[in-house]
XYZ file of C-alpha atoms in Angstrom:
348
model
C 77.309 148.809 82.860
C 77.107 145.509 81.143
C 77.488 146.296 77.936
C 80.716 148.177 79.405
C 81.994 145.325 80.507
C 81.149 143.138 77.223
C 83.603 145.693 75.482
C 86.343 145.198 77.952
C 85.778 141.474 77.666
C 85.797 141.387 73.820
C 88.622 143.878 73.296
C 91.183 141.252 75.468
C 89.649 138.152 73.198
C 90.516 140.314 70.363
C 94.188 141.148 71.478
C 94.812 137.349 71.864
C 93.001 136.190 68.070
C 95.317 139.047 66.907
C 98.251 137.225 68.310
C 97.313 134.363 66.442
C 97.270 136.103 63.174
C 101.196 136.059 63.258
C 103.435 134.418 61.016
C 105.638 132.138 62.323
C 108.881 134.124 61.304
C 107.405 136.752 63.572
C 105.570 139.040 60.875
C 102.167 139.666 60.408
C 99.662 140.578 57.648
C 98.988 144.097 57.056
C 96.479 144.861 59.650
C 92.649 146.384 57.724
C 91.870 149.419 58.390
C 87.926 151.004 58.036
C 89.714 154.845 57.056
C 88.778 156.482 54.431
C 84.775 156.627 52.849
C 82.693 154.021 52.470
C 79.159 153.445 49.913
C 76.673 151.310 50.813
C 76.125 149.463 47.559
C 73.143 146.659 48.917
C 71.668 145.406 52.095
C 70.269 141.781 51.944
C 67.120 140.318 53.904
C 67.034 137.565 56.253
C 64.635 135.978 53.638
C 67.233 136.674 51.312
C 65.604 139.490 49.278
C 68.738 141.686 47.891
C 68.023 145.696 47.077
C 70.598 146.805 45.157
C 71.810 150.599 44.946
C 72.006 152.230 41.461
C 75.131 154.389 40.499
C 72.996 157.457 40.210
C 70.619 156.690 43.176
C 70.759 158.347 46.526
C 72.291 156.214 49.110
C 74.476 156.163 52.545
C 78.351 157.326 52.795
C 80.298 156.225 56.306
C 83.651 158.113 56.379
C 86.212 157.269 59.141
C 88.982 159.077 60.435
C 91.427 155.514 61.165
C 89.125 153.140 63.447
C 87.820 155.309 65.966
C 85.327 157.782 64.529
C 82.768 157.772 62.183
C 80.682 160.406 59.787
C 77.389 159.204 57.818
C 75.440 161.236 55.742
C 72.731 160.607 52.652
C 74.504 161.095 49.382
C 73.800 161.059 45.544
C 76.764 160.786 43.445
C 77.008 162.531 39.678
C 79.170 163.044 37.114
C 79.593 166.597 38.154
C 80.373 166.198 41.876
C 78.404 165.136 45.106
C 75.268 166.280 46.823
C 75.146 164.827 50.542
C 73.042 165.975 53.857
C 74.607 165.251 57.162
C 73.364 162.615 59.468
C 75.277 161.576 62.532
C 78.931 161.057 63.825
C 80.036 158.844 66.663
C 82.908 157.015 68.048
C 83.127 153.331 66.592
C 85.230 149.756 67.885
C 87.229 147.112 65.088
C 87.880 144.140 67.191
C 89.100 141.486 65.537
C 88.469 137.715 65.692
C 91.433 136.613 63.107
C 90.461 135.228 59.255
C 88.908 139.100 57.959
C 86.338 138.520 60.986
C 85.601 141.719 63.254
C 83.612 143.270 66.149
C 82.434 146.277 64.908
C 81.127 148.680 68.071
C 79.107 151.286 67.209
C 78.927 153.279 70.257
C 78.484 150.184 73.072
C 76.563 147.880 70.524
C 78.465 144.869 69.086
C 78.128 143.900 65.564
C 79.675 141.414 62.801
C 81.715 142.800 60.405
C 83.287 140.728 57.451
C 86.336 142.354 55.257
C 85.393 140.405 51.999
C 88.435 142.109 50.152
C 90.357 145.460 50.463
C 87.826 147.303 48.790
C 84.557 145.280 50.521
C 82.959 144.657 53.783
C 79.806 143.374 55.060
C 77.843 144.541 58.458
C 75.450 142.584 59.910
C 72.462 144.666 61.284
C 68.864 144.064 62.659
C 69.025 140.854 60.741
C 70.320 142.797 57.505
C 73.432 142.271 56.018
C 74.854 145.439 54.563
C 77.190 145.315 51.853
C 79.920 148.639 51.554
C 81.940 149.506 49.016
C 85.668 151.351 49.592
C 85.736 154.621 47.930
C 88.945 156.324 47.480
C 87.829 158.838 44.733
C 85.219 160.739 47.664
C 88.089 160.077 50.437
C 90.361 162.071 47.887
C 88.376 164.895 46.639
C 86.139 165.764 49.505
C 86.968 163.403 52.514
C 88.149 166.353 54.772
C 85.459 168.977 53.550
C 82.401 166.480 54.120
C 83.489 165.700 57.661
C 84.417 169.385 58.792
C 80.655 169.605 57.264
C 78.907 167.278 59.215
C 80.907 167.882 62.352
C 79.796 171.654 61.984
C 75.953 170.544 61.416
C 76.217 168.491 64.332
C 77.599 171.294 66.469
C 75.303 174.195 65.415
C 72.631 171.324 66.123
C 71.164 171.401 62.332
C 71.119 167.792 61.313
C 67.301 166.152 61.737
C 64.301 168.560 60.873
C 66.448 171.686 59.839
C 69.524 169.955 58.158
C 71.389 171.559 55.442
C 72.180 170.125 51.980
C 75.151 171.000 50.110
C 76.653 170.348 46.763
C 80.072 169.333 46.427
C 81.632 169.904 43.131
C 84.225 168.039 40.870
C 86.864 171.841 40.163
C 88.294 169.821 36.788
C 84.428 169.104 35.390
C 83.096 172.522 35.973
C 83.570 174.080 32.526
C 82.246 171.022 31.116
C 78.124 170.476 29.397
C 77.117 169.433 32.472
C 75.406 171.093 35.210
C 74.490 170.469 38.869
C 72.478 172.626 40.863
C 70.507 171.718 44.070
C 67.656 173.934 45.336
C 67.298 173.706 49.035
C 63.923 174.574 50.166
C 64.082 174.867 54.265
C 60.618 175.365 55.832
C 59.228 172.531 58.836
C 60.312 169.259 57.561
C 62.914 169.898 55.502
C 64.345 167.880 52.226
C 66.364 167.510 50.322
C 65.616 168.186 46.852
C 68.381 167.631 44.005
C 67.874 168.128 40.420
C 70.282 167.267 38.623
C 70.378 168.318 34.726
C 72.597 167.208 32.330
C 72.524 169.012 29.290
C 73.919 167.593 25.591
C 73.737 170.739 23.744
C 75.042 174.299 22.384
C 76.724 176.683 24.073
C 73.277 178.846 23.608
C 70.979 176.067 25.213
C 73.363 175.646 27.980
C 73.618 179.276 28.784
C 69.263 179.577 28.905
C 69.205 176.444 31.093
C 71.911 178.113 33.527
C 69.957 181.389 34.087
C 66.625 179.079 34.514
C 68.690 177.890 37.471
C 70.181 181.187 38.694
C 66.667 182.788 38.924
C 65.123 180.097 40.288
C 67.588 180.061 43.046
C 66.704 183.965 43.595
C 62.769 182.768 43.603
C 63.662 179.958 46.509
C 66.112 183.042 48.348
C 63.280 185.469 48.464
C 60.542 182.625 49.752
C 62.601 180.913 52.495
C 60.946 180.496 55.643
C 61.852 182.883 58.595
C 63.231 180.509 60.613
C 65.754 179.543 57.816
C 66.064 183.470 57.065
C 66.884 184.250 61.047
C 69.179 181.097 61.455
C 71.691 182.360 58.522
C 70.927 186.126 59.707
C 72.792 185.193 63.123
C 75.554 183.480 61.190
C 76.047 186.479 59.418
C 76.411 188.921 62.553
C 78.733 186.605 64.526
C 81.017 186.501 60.989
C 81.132 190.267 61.207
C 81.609 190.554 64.313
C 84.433 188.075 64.330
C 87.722 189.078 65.226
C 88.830 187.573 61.949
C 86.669 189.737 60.261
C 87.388 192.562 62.012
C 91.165 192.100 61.195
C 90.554 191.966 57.827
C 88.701 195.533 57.897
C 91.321 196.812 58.999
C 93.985 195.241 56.475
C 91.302 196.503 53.544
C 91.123 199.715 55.417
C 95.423 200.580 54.459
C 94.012 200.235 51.003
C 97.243 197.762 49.711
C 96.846 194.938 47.384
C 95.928 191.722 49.365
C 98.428 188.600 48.985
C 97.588 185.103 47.818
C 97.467 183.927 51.731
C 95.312 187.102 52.668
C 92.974 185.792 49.518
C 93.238 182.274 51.317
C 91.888 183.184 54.803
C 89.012 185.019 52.800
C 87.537 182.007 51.391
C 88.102 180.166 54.384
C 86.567 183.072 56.283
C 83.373 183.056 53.888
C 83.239 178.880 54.225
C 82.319 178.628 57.816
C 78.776 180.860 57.007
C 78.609 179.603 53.245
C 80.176 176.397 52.516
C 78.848 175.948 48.654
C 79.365 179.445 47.862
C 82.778 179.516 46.121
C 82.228 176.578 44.827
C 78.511 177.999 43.332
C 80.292 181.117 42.490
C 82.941 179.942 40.395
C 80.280 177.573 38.356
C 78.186 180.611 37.569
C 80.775 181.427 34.901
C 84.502 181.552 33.941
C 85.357 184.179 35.745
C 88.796 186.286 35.663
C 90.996 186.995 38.520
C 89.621 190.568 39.216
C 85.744 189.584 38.611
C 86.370 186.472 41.644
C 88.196 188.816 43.720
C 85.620 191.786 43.640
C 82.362 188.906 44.168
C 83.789 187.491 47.209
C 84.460 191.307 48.805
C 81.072 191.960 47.899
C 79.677 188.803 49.772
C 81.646 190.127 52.764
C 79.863 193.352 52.666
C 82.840 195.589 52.107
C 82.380 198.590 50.757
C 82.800 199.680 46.787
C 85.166 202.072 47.315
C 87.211 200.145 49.785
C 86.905 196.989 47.069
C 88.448 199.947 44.232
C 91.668 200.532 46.272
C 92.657 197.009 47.776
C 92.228 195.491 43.775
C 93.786 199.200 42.459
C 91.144 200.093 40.285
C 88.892 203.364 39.873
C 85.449 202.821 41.494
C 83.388 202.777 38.356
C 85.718 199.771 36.773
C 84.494 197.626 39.801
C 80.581 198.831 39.074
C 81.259 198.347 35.562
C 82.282 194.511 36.578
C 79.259 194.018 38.620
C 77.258 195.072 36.195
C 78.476 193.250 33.367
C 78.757 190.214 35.699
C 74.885 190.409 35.583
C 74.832 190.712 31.841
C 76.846 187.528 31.245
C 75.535 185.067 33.695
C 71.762 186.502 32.985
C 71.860 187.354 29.510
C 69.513 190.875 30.736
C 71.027 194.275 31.918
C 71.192 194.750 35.467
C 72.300 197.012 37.921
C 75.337 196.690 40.571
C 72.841 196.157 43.192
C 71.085 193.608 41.402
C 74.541 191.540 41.032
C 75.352 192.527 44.779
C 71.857 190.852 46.277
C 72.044 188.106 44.028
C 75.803 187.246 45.025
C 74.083 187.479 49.054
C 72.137 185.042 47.913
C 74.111 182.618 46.932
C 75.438 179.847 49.561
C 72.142 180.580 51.727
């Protein structure tokens, strides 16, 4: 109840500093706004001891939606995109004092905040002053996707002890000589482990180092605790027994082409089980129109024969691209049904 109050009482001191912020011909500075994501860069002592975060060491990301509502997660930044594991979201407060001073309300508790410049800002905490740095490149490439992501965490209640990590990945670097895969290993207190490779070297050494990675991803699929294993087994049966998903069935089932929108809804359909997977999928190898199509039918579980005649081809031409889907991301022979469990695998 009091700290209720304090909020009402600080948000009418604020309305009159902002009054006082006015030019005299009646304008007024642009006002600051906290939207858009934020890095912590360093957080400084009371004794005046300063850590400093390194370009390629896991931090903390804050990303607003205007001043009302924030998203924090861990993150690691690379050249190749962004690994991150959700944390919390919350309402937030900017009240402010006049001179780039602010109330910043986290939920009912008061704290300083100090816009050093449009792309700086300091938050007092605990004693520690934290220093965060505006970041327009995340906001732009994966702003929206990292908040529907921790927003969905927090409402099927896995952020803490059974959190998910995903990988984030930069479309225009992915054909590039450099690699980023995270293995997620899920099993009582889980981690986040994040290896990121980056690889200076032929064609043939990059290839080797990729199928390291694919089969070690297999090796972590086929040992994940049953816990993890029954958690993305129940997000499986409510997708298929979505009405979505049902509706599509029955679209494949008329056995016409599918249109670009159609195409749209499936990824989107596939995201809300597996957010990495097209993104993991498409990194595996340059794949063609018809070899994308056919993987993401097969992650849905639809049937060969109902895959031939939406994509118009003869039955064996979609085992023969399954097959030699193995062959190139692999560098083995392998069977359809080898390529079909490993694409299950993927985004799990």
């Amino acid at each position: 109840m009091i700290a209720k109050r304090m909020k009402q009482i600080l948000t009418i001191i604020a309305a009159g500093l902002m009054l006082a912020e006015c030019s005299p011909d009646g304008g007024s500075r642009p006002p600051f706004t906290l939207h858009g994501a934020w890095v912590l860069q360093q957080k400084k002592s009371p004794e005046g001891y300063i850590y400093l975060y390194l370009a390629n060491e896991e931090t903390k990301l804050l990303l607003y939606e205007g001043d009302s509502m924030m998203y924090s997660c861990q993150m690691r930044q690379t050249a190749q995109g962004l690994v991150m594991a959700s944390e919390e979201m919350g309402n937030v407060t900017l009240i402010s004092k006049g001179g780039g001073k602010y109330i910043y309300l986290e939920g009912e508790e008061p704290r300083p905040l100090t816009v050093v410049n449009d792309s700086t800002i300091t938050i007092q905490r605990s004693g520690m002053l934290y220093t965060w740095l505006r970041a327009d490149d995340i906001e732009q490439k994966w702003g929206t996707d990292i908040r529907e992501t921790i927003a969905a965490d927090l409402k099927n209640d896995t952020i803490g002890s059974e959190r998910r990590c995903y990988v984030f990945s930069d479309k225009e670097r992915r054909l590039t000589n450099y690699l980023v895969w995270l293995l997620v290993a899920m099993a009582g207190g889980i981690v986040l482990t994040g290896i990121i490779i980056k690889m200076y070297v032929s064609n043939h050494r990059l290839a080797h180092r990729l199928q390291q990675q694919l089969l070690q991803l297999k090796k972590n699929h086929e040992q994940m605790a049953a816990p993890v294993k029954q958690a993305v087994e129940t997000m499986e049966d409510e997708l298929f027994d979505s009405d979505d998903y049902l509706t599509l069935q029955q679209r494949i089932a008329t056995g016409q082409r599918l249109k670009d929108d159609e195409w749209n809804d499936i990824e989107t359909l596939l995201k809300k089980v597996y957010p990495s997977f097209t993104s993991q999928l498409r990194n595996l190898y340059p794949m063609s129109e018809l070899e994308y199509q056919t993987c993401l039918l097969v992650k849905l579980r639809i049937a060969p024969g109902d895959i031939a005649a939406v994509l118009s081809r003869d039955i064996s031409t979609i085992s023969t691209v399954r097959s030699r889907l193995y062959k190139k991301v692999f560098g083995e022979k392998g069977g359809t049904r080898e390529w079909d469990e490993f694409v299950h695998s993927i985004g799990t």
